[in-house]
Amino acid sequence: MILFSPSVRPSVGIIGLGAFGRLMAEYLAAHVAVLAHDARAVEMPVGVEAVSLEEVSRCDIVVLAVPVAAMRAVCREIAPLLKPGALVMDVGSVKVEPAAILREELPAHVDLIASHPLFGPQSVGQGMAGLKIVLCPLRGGRARQVGAFLRRAFGLVVLFATPEEHDREAAFTQGLTHLIAKAMLRMEHLPDRITTRSFDLLRQAVEMVRHDAVGVSRAIEQANPFSAEARACFFAEMEAVRLECEAPSLPKVRAELVEAQHFS
């Protein structure tokens, strides 16, 4: 099937209308027919049709916008409902585990792409142009076509990687951001008057992730197989920095030695 050609308007079914599922539905509705399903009673964005799980699973493209912890159960529900030639994608924050679930639970007659939009509602601002998305092709050859559509329609920067490459890098670039944010959010009443530009930018980064869903934070901290290694590296360097800051400076040590020798 040719997707996103001028003569084809595919149907996109989104399962899960949390913060990112809703954001995705709102932006896609101007370009494709968007159907959505959520087990909760939620208000649909303008231009998005609320349908049953059976109906959403029959779309040309099915996007799983559910927590990683729920993905296997959802895949088992939709597996017998997917039509041959469909494309199934996820949008989770980690990729090794979701990629394995997609491969294990979904039938061979559907194509698979694991994806991670490197942004959320807090970082979209005035639009998506210049923001990044990672595509991990798993089955079939349509990842390049999907990437071309995302560049053309939204101005996204499309990166291709294996699930392992994604998680290894994200353990640092995303995991450390959340780690620092978690520490700073525990430090209440930080100054907001006498601040440097660098501190303002740091606090801005914290604000961009502080409202992430619990499932997102849990996936970043626990579901990424490389996150423990990244944390250990960070904590080791912070301990080295602490010792360095608390140790007497070399000039001071030398001065004390000279003084001691003078009075001996």
PDB file of C-alpha atoms in Angstrom:
ATOM      1  CA  MET A   1       0.000   0.000   0.000  1.00  0.00           C
ATOM      2  CA  ILE A   2       1.238   3.484  -0.849  1.00  0.00           C
ATOM      3  CA  LEU A   3       0.801   5.802   2.122  1.00  0.00           C
ATOM      4  CA  PHE A   4       0.434   9.580   2.141  1.00  0.00           C
ATOM      5  CA  SER A   5       0.462  10.033  -1.654  1.00  0.00           C
ATOM      6  CA  PRO A   6      -1.544  12.945  -3.109  1.00  0.00           C
ATOM      7  CA  SER A   7      -4.237  10.518  -4.293  1.00  0.00           C
ATOM      8  CA  VAL A   8      -4.415   8.444  -1.102  1.00  0.00           C
ATOM      9  CA  ARG A   9      -5.830   9.613   2.229  1.00  0.00           C
ATOM     10  CA  PRO A  10      -5.200   6.711   4.604  1.00  0.00           C
ATOM     11  CA  SER A  11      -7.117   6.152   7.790  1.00  0.00           C
ATOM     12  CA  VAL A  12      -5.098   6.458  10.996  1.00  0.00           C
ATOM     13  CA  GLY A  13      -6.389   4.810  14.140  1.00  0.00           C
ATOM     14  CA  ILE A  14      -5.017   5.972  17.486  1.00  0.00           C
ATOM     15  CA  ILE A  15      -5.402   3.764  20.536  1.00  0.00           C
ATOM     16  CA  GLY A  16      -5.030   5.863  23.679  1.00  0.00           C
ATOM     17  CA  LEU A  17      -5.865   9.545  24.000  1.00  0.00           C
ATOM     18  CA  GLY A  18      -3.535  10.596  26.763  1.00  0.00           C
ATOM     19  CA  ALA A  19      -1.509  13.795  26.454  1.00  0.00           C
ATOM     20  CA  PHE A  20       0.503  12.657  23.456  1.00  0.00           C
ATOM     21  CA  GLY A  21      -2.245  10.662  21.771  1.00  0.00           C
ATOM     22  CA  ARG A  22      -4.430  13.768  21.816  1.00  0.00           C
ATOM     23  CA  LEU A  23      -1.637  15.972  20.510  1.00  0.00           C
ATOM     24  CA  MET A  24      -0.994  13.547  17.657  1.00  0.00           C
ATOM     25  CA  ALA A  25      -4.689  13.314  16.774  1.00  0.00           C
ATOM     26  CA  GLU A  26      -5.048  17.093  16.628  1.00  0.00           C
ATOM     27  CA  TYR A  27      -2.118  17.530  14.250  1.00  0.00           C
ATOM     28  CA  LEU A  28      -2.901  14.542  12.019  1.00  0.00           C
ATOM     29  CA  ALA A  29      -6.583  15.429  11.542  1.00  0.00           C
ATOM     30  CA  ALA A  30      -5.702  18.091   8.949  1.00  0.00           C
ATOM     31  CA  HIS A  31      -3.904  15.517   6.782  1.00  0.00           C
ATOM     32  CA  VAL A  32      -5.572  12.125   7.200  1.00  0.00           C
ATOM     33  CA  ALA A  33      -8.804  10.568   8.422  1.00  0.00           C
ATOM     34  CA  VAL A  34      -8.254  10.065  12.158  1.00  0.00           C
ATOM     35  CA  LEU A  35     -10.207   7.594  14.264  1.00  0.00           C
ATOM     36  CA  ALA A  36      -9.485   7.117  17.949  1.00  0.00           C
ATOM     37  CA  HIS A  37     -10.315   4.767  20.774  1.00  0.00           C
ATOM     38  CA  ASP A  38      -9.789   5.169  24.491  1.00  0.00           C
ATOM     39  CA  ALA A  39     -11.143   2.899  27.201  1.00  0.00           C
ATOM     40  CA  ARG A  40     -11.983   5.999  29.214  1.00  0.00           C
ATOM     41  CA  ALA A  41     -14.753   8.439  28.399  1.00  0.00           C
ATOM     42  CA  VAL A  42     -12.715  11.272  26.889  1.00  0.00           C
ATOM     43  CA  GLU A  43     -13.609  14.216  24.692  1.00  0.00           C
ATOM     44  CA  MET A  44     -12.436  13.813  21.112  1.00  0.00           C
ATOM     45  CA  PRO A  45     -10.358  16.541  19.426  1.00  0.00           C
ATOM     46  CA  VAL A  46     -12.010  18.401  16.556  1.00  0.00           C
ATOM     47  CA  GLY A  47     -12.024  16.304  13.382  1.00  0.00           C
ATOM     48  CA  VAL A  48     -11.388  13.022  15.213  1.00  0.00           C
ATOM     49  CA  GLU A  49     -14.005  10.278  15.254  1.00  0.00           C
ATOM     50  CA  ALA A  50     -14.509   8.155  18.363  1.00  0.00           C
ATOM     51  CA  VAL A  51     -14.812   4.466  17.452  1.00  0.00           C
ATOM     52  CA  SER A  52     -14.669   1.018  19.019  1.00  0.00           C
ATOM     53  CA  LEU A  53     -11.468  -0.965  19.419  1.00  0.00           C
ATOM     54  CA  GLU A  54     -12.575  -3.196  16.542  1.00  0.00           C
ATOM     55  CA  GLU A  55     -13.063  -0.231  14.221  1.00  0.00           C
ATOM     56  CA  VAL A  56      -9.822   1.527  15.127  1.00  0.00           C
ATOM     57  CA  SER A  57      -7.918  -1.716  14.556  1.00  0.00           C
ATOM     58  CA  ARG A  58      -9.163  -1.897  10.960  1.00  0.00           C
ATOM     59  CA  CYS A  59      -7.453   1.355   9.951  1.00  0.00           C
ATOM     60  CA  ASP A  60      -4.640   1.523   7.402  1.00  0.00           C
ATOM     61  CA  ILE A  61      -2.278   2.757  10.115  1.00  0.00           C
ATOM     62  CA  VAL A  62      -2.741   1.886  13.777  1.00  0.00           C
ATOM     63  CA  VAL A  63      -0.796   3.885  16.374  1.00  0.00           C
ATOM     64  CA  LEU A  64      -0.434   2.594  19.916  1.00  0.00           C
ATOM     65  CA  ALA A  65      -0.274   5.593  22.244  1.00  0.00           C
ATOM     66  CA  VAL A  66      -0.459   3.553  25.427  1.00  0.00           C
ATOM     67  CA  PRO A  67       2.012   3.058  28.304  1.00  0.00           C
ATOM     68  CA  VAL A  68       4.698   0.455  27.688  1.00  0.00           C
ATOM     69  CA  ALA A  69       3.302  -1.545  30.606  1.00  0.00           C
ATOM     70  CA  ALA A  70      -0.037  -1.903  28.779  1.00  0.00           C
ATOM     71  CA  MET A  71       1.314  -2.535  25.290  1.00  0.00           C
ATOM     72  CA  ARG A  72       1.437  -6.325  25.314  1.00  0.00           C
ATOM     73  CA  ALA A  73      -2.174  -6.641  26.446  1.00  0.00           C
ATOM     74  CA  VAL A  74      -3.332  -4.144  23.803  1.00  0.00           C
ATOM     75  CA  CYS A  75      -1.385  -5.950  21.071  1.00  0.00           C
ATOM     76  CA  ARG A  76      -2.999  -9.248  21.999  1.00  0.00           C
ATOM     77  CA  GLU A  77      -6.445  -7.637  21.750  1.00  0.00           C
ATOM     78  CA  ILE A  78      -5.914  -6.070  18.343  1.00  0.00           C
ATOM     79  CA  ALA A  79      -3.837  -8.848  16.736  1.00  0.00           C
ATOM     80  CA  PRO A  80      -6.835 -10.760  15.279  1.00  0.00           C
ATOM     81  CA  LEU A  81      -8.504  -7.501  14.190  1.00  0.00           C
ATOM     82  CA  LEU A  82      -5.714  -5.995  12.079  1.00  0.00           C
ATOM     83  CA  LYS A  83      -6.163  -6.168   8.326  1.00  0.00           C
ATOM     84  CA  PRO A  84      -3.430  -7.513   6.042  1.00  0.00           C
ATOM     85  CA  GLY A  85      -1.076  -4.786   4.836  1.00  0.00           C
ATOM     86  CA  ALA A  86      -1.764  -2.471   7.767  1.00  0.00           C
ATOM     87  CA  LEU A  87       1.036  -0.554   9.440  1.00  0.00           C
ATOM     88  CA  VAL A  88       1.291  -0.597  13.235  1.00  0.00           C
ATOM     89  CA  MET A  89       3.406   1.911  15.156  1.00  0.00           C
ATOM     90  CA  ASP A  90       4.012   2.760  18.786  1.00  0.00           C
ATOM     91  CA  VAL A  91       5.113   6.095  20.256  1.00  0.00           C
ATOM     92  CA  GLY A  92       6.718   4.972  23.512  1.00  0.00           C
ATOM     93  CA  SER A  93       9.707   6.621  25.195  1.00  0.00           C
ATOM     94  CA  VAL A  94      11.764   3.420  25.050  1.00  0.00           C
ATOM     95  CA  LYS A  95      12.150   1.137  22.092  1.00  0.00           C
ATOM     96  CA  VAL A  96      13.781  -2.230  22.877  1.00  0.00           C
ATOM     97  CA  GLU A  97      10.867  -3.608  24.889  1.00  0.00           C
ATOM     98  CA  PRO A  98       8.046  -2.215  22.673  1.00  0.00           C
ATOM     99  CA  ALA A  99       9.830  -3.474  19.536  1.00  0.00           C
ATOM    100  CA  ALA A 100       9.998  -6.960  21.004  1.00  0.00           C
ATOM    101  CA  ILE A 101       6.317  -6.836  21.951  1.00  0.00           C
ATOM    102  CA  LEU A 102       5.246  -5.699  18.482  1.00  0.00           C
ATOM    103  CA  ARG A 103       7.248  -8.466  16.815  1.00  0.00           C
ATOM    104  CA  GLU A 104       6.054 -11.160  19.208  1.00  0.00           C
ATOM    105  CA  GLU A 105       2.363 -10.302  19.450  1.00  0.00           C
ATOM    106  CA  LEU A 106       1.315  -8.953  16.042  1.00  0.00           C
ATOM    107  CA  PRO A 107       0.722 -11.066  12.918  1.00  0.00           C
ATOM    108  CA  ALA A 108       3.204 -11.335  10.074  1.00  0.00           C
ATOM    109  CA  HIS A 109       0.764  -9.729   7.624  1.00  0.00           C
ATOM    110  CA  VAL A 110       1.223  -6.233   9.132  1.00  0.00           C
ATOM    111  CA  ASP A 111       4.224  -3.907   8.882  1.00  0.00           C
ATOM    112  CA  LEU A 112       5.820  -2.544  12.050  1.00  0.00           C
ATOM    113  CA  ILE A 113       7.634   0.661  13.004  1.00  0.00           C
ATOM    114  CA  ALA A 114       8.676   1.526  16.535  1.00  0.00           C
ATOM    115  CA  SER A 115       8.828   5.295  16.946  1.00  0.00           C
ATOM    116  CA  HIS A 116       9.659   7.885  19.565  1.00  0.00           C
ATOM    117  CA  PRO A 117       8.644  11.518  19.054  1.00  0.00           C
ATOM    118  CA  LEU A 118      11.301  13.444  21.003  1.00  0.00           C
ATOM    119  CA  PHE A 119       8.787  16.050  22.131  1.00  0.00           C
ATOM    120  CA  GLY A 120       5.483  16.392  23.916  1.00  0.00           C
ATOM    121  CA  PRO A 121       2.701  18.910  24.530  1.00  0.00           C
ATOM    122  CA  GLN A 122       4.990  21.101  26.660  1.00  0.00           C
ATOM    123  CA  SER A 123       7.662  21.377  23.969  1.00  0.00           C
ATOM    124  CA  VAL A 124       5.524  21.834  20.852  1.00  0.00           C
ATOM    125  CA  GLY A 125       4.885  25.534  21.496  1.00  0.00           C
ATOM    126  CA  GLN A 126       4.146  27.199  18.173  1.00  0.00           C
ATOM    127  CA  GLY A 127       4.482  24.034  16.101  1.00  0.00           C
ATOM    128  CA  MET A 128       6.508  20.930  15.398  1.00  0.00           C
ATOM    129  CA  ALA A 129       8.938  22.344  12.847  1.00  0.00           C
ATOM    130  CA  GLY A 130      12.501  21.464  13.817  1.00  0.00           C
ATOM    131  CA  LEU A 131      11.519  18.941  16.489  1.00  0.00           C
ATOM    132  CA  LYS A 132      12.828  15.374  16.243  1.00  0.00           C
ATOM    133  CA  ILE A 133      11.279  11.939  15.880  1.00  0.00           C
ATOM    134  CA  VAL A 134      13.059   8.577  15.839  1.00  0.00           C
ATOM    135  CA  LEU A 135      11.793   5.786  13.568  1.00  0.00           C
ATOM    136  CA  CYS A 136      12.940   2.203  14.127  1.00  0.00           C
ATOM    137  CA  PRO A 137      11.931   0.044  11.132  1.00  0.00           C
ATOM    138  CA  LEU A 138      10.961  -3.438  12.345  1.00  0.00           C
ATOM    139  CA  ARG A 139       9.037  -5.103   9.512  1.00  0.00           C
ATOM    140  CA  GLY A 140       8.196  -3.966   5.984  1.00  0.00           C
ATOM    141  CA  GLY A 141       9.720  -1.140   3.982  1.00  0.00           C
ATOM    142  CA  ARG A 142       7.538   1.879   4.675  1.00  0.00           C
ATOM    143  CA  ALA A 143       9.594   3.721   7.293  1.00  0.00           C
ATOM    144  CA  ARG A 144      11.192   6.024   4.684  1.00  0.00           C
ATOM    145  CA  GLN A 145       7.785   6.948   3.294  1.00  0.00           C
ATOM    146  CA  VAL A 146       6.435   7.689   6.766  1.00  0.00           C
ATOM    147  CA  GLY A 147       9.518   9.792   7.463  1.00  0.00           C
ATOM    148  CA  ALA A 148       9.038  11.758   4.242  1.00  0.00           C
ATOM    149  CA  PHE A 149       5.446  12.539   5.208  1.00  0.00           C
ATOM    150  CA  LEU A 150       6.453  13.706   8.691  1.00  0.00           C
ATOM    151  CA  ARG A 151       9.110  16.014   7.236  1.00  0.00           C
ATOM    152  CA  ARG A 152       6.775  17.428   4.599  1.00  0.00           C
ATOM    153  CA  ALA A 153       3.644  17.834   6.740  1.00  0.00           C
ATOM    154  CA  PHE A 154       5.143  18.946  10.049  1.00  0.00           C
ATOM    155  CA  GLY A 155       8.766  19.905   9.422  1.00  0.00           C
ATOM    156  CA  LEU A 156      10.021  17.212  11.769  1.00  0.00           C
ATOM    157  CA  VAL A 157      13.642  16.099  11.787  1.00  0.00           C
ATOM    158  CA  VAL A 158      13.424  12.336  11.193  1.00  0.00           C
ATOM    159  CA  LEU A 159      16.140  10.074  12.635  1.00  0.00           C
ATOM    160  CA  PHE A 160      16.455   6.361  11.886  1.00  0.00           C
ATOM    161  CA  ALA A 161      17.894   3.946  14.434  1.00  0.00           C
ATOM    162  CA  THR A 162      17.651   0.429  15.761  1.00  0.00           C
ATOM    163  CA  PRO A 163      15.756   0.016  19.047  1.00  0.00           C
ATOM    164  CA  GLU A 164      19.062  -0.719  20.796  1.00  0.00           C
ATOM    165  CA  GLU A 165      20.735   2.401  19.379  1.00  0.00           C
ATOM    166  CA  HIS A 166      17.764   4.493  20.495  1.00  0.00           C
ATOM    167  CA  ASP A 167      17.669   3.191  24.054  1.00  0.00           C
ATOM    168  CA  ARG A 168      21.417   3.386  24.560  1.00  0.00           C
ATOM    169  CA  GLU A 169      21.490   7.085  23.617  1.00  0.00           C
ATOM    170  CA  ALA A 170      18.157   7.996  25.216  1.00  0.00           C
ATOM    171  CA  ALA A 171      19.293   6.531  28.533  1.00  0.00           C
ATOM    172  CA  PHE A 172      21.618   9.535  28.743  1.00  0.00           C
ATOM    173  CA  THR A 173      19.913  12.276  26.735  1.00  0.00           C
ATOM    174  CA  GLN A 174      16.422  11.675  28.103  1.00  0.00           C
ATOM    175  CA  GLY A 175      17.104   9.727  31.272  1.00  0.00           C
ATOM    176  CA  LEU A 176      19.519  12.280  32.721  1.00  0.00           C
ATOM    177  CA  THR A 177      17.128  15.149  31.957  1.00  0.00           C
ATOM    178  CA  HIS A 178      14.410  13.448  33.985  1.00  0.00           C
ATOM    179  CA  LEU A 179      16.905  12.556  36.711  1.00  0.00           C
ATOM    180  CA  ILE A 180      18.064  16.162  37.106  1.00  0.00           C
ATOM    181  CA  ALA A 181      14.476  17.399  36.908  1.00  0.00           C
ATOM    182  CA  LYS A 182      13.406  15.010  39.652  1.00  0.00           C
ATOM    183  CA  ALA A 183      16.184  16.293  41.924  1.00  0.00           C
ATOM    184  CA  MET A 184      15.444  19.965  41.225  1.00  0.00           C
ATOM    185  CA  LEU A 185      11.709  19.536  41.776  1.00  0.00           C
ATOM    186  CA  ARG A 186      12.487  18.253  45.274  1.00  0.00           C
ATOM    187  CA  MET A 187      14.387  21.484  45.989  1.00  0.00           C
ATOM    188  CA  GLU A 188      11.399  23.709  46.661  1.00  0.00           C
ATOM    189  CA  HIS A 189      11.503  27.516  46.636  1.00  0.00           C
ATOM    190  CA  LEU A 190      14.485  27.854  44.328  1.00  0.00           C
ATOM    191  CA  PRO A 191      15.366  31.514  43.610  1.00  0.00           C
ATOM    192  CA  ASP A 192      13.504  33.130  40.743  1.00  0.00           C
ATOM    193  CA  ARG A 193      14.770  36.747  40.979  1.00  0.00           C
ATOM    194  CA  ILE A 194      18.562  36.745  40.870  1.00  0.00           C
ATOM    195  CA  THR A 195      19.102  34.109  38.200  1.00  0.00           C
ATOM    196  CA  THR A 196      21.490  33.595  35.331  1.00  0.00           C
ATOM    197  CA  ARG A 197      20.388  32.770  31.800  1.00  0.00           C
ATOM    198  CA  SER A 198      21.869  29.284  32.165  1.00  0.00           C
ATOM    199  CA  PHE A 199      19.783  28.677  35.301  1.00  0.00           C
ATOM    200  CA  ASP A 200      16.649  29.941  33.542  1.00  0.00           C
ATOM    201  CA  LEU A 201      17.270  27.494  30.688  1.00  0.00           C
ATOM    202  CA  LEU A 202      17.829  24.661  33.157  1.00  0.00           C
ATOM    203  CA  ARG A 203      14.588  25.461  34.922  1.00  0.00           C
ATOM    204  CA  GLN A 204      12.819  25.672  31.561  1.00  0.00           C
ATOM    205  CA  ALA A 205      14.033  22.161  30.758  1.00  0.00           C
ATOM    206  CA  VAL A 206      12.699  20.949  34.105  1.00  0.00           C
ATOM    207  CA  GLU A 207       9.294  22.524  33.430  1.00  0.00           C
ATOM    208  CA  MET A 208       9.095  20.733  30.076  1.00  0.00           C
ATOM    209  CA  VAL A 209       9.198  17.298  31.732  1.00  0.00           C
ATOM    210  CA  ARG A 210       7.642  17.875  35.164  1.00  0.00           C
ATOM    211  CA  HIS A 211       4.110  17.121  33.899  1.00  0.00           C
ATOM    212  CA  ASP A 212       5.019  13.932  32.019  1.00  0.00           C
ATOM    213  CA  ALA A 213       2.667  11.061  32.748  1.00  0.00           C
ATOM    214  CA  VAL A 214       3.748   8.580  35.401  1.00  0.00           C
ATOM    215  CA  GLY A 215       3.957   5.884  32.734  1.00  0.00           C
ATOM    216  CA  VAL A 216       6.436   7.957  30.726  1.00  0.00           C
ATOM    217  CA  SER A 217       8.748   8.483  33.691  1.00  0.00           C
ATOM    218  CA  ARG A 218       8.508   4.834  34.694  1.00  0.00           C
ATOM    219  CA  ALA A 219       9.400   3.699  31.172  1.00  0.00           C
ATOM    220  CA  ILE A 220      12.404   6.018  31.008  1.00  0.00           C
ATOM    221  CA  GLU A 221      13.696   4.962  34.416  1.00  0.00           C
ATOM    222  CA  GLN A 222      12.859   1.247  34.417  1.00  0.00           C
ATOM    223  CA  ALA A 223      12.004  -0.076  30.942  1.00  0.00           C
ATOM    224  CA  ASN A 224      15.141   1.215  29.223  1.00  0.00           C
ATOM    225  CA  PRO A 225      17.732  -1.576  29.566  1.00  0.00           C
ATOM    226  CA  PHE A 226      20.563   0.977  29.570  1.00  0.00           C
ATOM    227  CA  SER A 227      19.115   3.401  32.155  1.00  0.00           C
ATOM    228  CA  ALA A 228      20.780   1.810  35.194  1.00  0.00           C
ATOM    229  CA  GLU A 229      24.186   2.109  33.523  1.00  0.00           C
ATOM    230  CA  ALA A 230      23.537   5.765  32.674  1.00  0.00           C
ATOM    231  CA  ARG A 231      22.438   6.548  36.249  1.00  0.00           C
ATOM    232  CA  ALA A 232      25.468   4.793  37.729  1.00  0.00           C
ATOM    233  CA  CYS A 233      27.774   6.795  35.473  1.00  0.00           C
ATOM    234  CA  PHE A 234      26.040  10.063  36.407  1.00  0.00           C
ATOM    235  CA  PHE A 235      26.071   9.375  40.154  1.00  0.00           C
ATOM    236  CA  ALA A 236      29.745   8.376  40.018  1.00  0.00           C
ATOM    237  CA  GLU A 237      30.661  11.625  38.288  1.00  0.00           C
ATOM    238  CA  MET A 238      28.551  13.662  40.724  1.00  0.00           C
ATOM    239  CA  GLU A 239      30.327  11.998  43.644  1.00  0.00           C
ATOM    240  CA  ALA A 240      33.660  12.875  42.036  1.00  0.00           C
ATOM    241  CA  VAL A 241      32.488  16.474  41.633  1.00  0.00           C
ATOM    242  CA  ARG A 242      31.346  16.574  45.282  1.00  0.00           C
ATOM    243  CA  LEU A 243      34.720  15.351  46.519  1.00  0.00           C
ATOM    244  CA  GLU A 244      36.473  17.814  44.256  1.00  0.00           C
ATOM    245  CA  CYS A 245      34.393  20.710  45.590  1.00  0.00           C
ATOM    246  CA  GLU A 246      34.873  19.753  49.219  1.00  0.00           C
ATOM    247  CA  ALA A 247      38.618  19.026  48.993  1.00  0.00           C
ATOM    248  CA  PRO A 248      40.990  21.890  49.876  1.00  0.00           C
ATOM    249  CA  SER A 249      42.429  23.620  46.841  1.00  0.00           C
ATOM    250  CA  LEU A 250      46.051  22.934  45.907  1.00  0.00           C
ATOM    251  CA  PRO A 251      47.149  26.593  46.349  1.00  0.00           C
ATOM    252  CA  LYS A 252      45.688  26.582  49.856  1.00  0.00           C
ATOM    253  CA  VAL A 253      47.416  23.308  50.702  1.00  0.00           C
ATOM    254  CA  ARG A 254      50.744  24.663  49.440  1.00  0.00           C
ATOM    255  CA  ALA A 255      50.325  27.883  51.443  1.00  0.00           C
ATOM    256  CA  GLU A 256      49.602  25.919  54.618  1.00  0.00           C
ATOM    257  CA  LEU A 257      52.676  23.755  54.032  1.00  0.00           C
ATOM    258  CA  VAL A 258      54.902  26.806  53.522  1.00  0.00           C
ATOM    259  CA  GLU A 259      53.508  28.408  56.677  1.00  0.00           C
ATOM    260  CA  ALA A 260      54.081  25.239  58.669  1.00  0.00           C
ATOM    261  CA  GLN A 261      57.670  25.005  57.469  1.00  0.00           C
ATOM    262  CA  HIS A 262      58.291  28.696  58.302  1.00  0.00           C
ATOM    263  CA  PHE A 263      57.296  28.248  61.949  1.00  0.00           C
ATOM    264  CA  SER A 264      58.882  24.830  62.448  1.00  0.00           C
TER     265      SER A 264
END
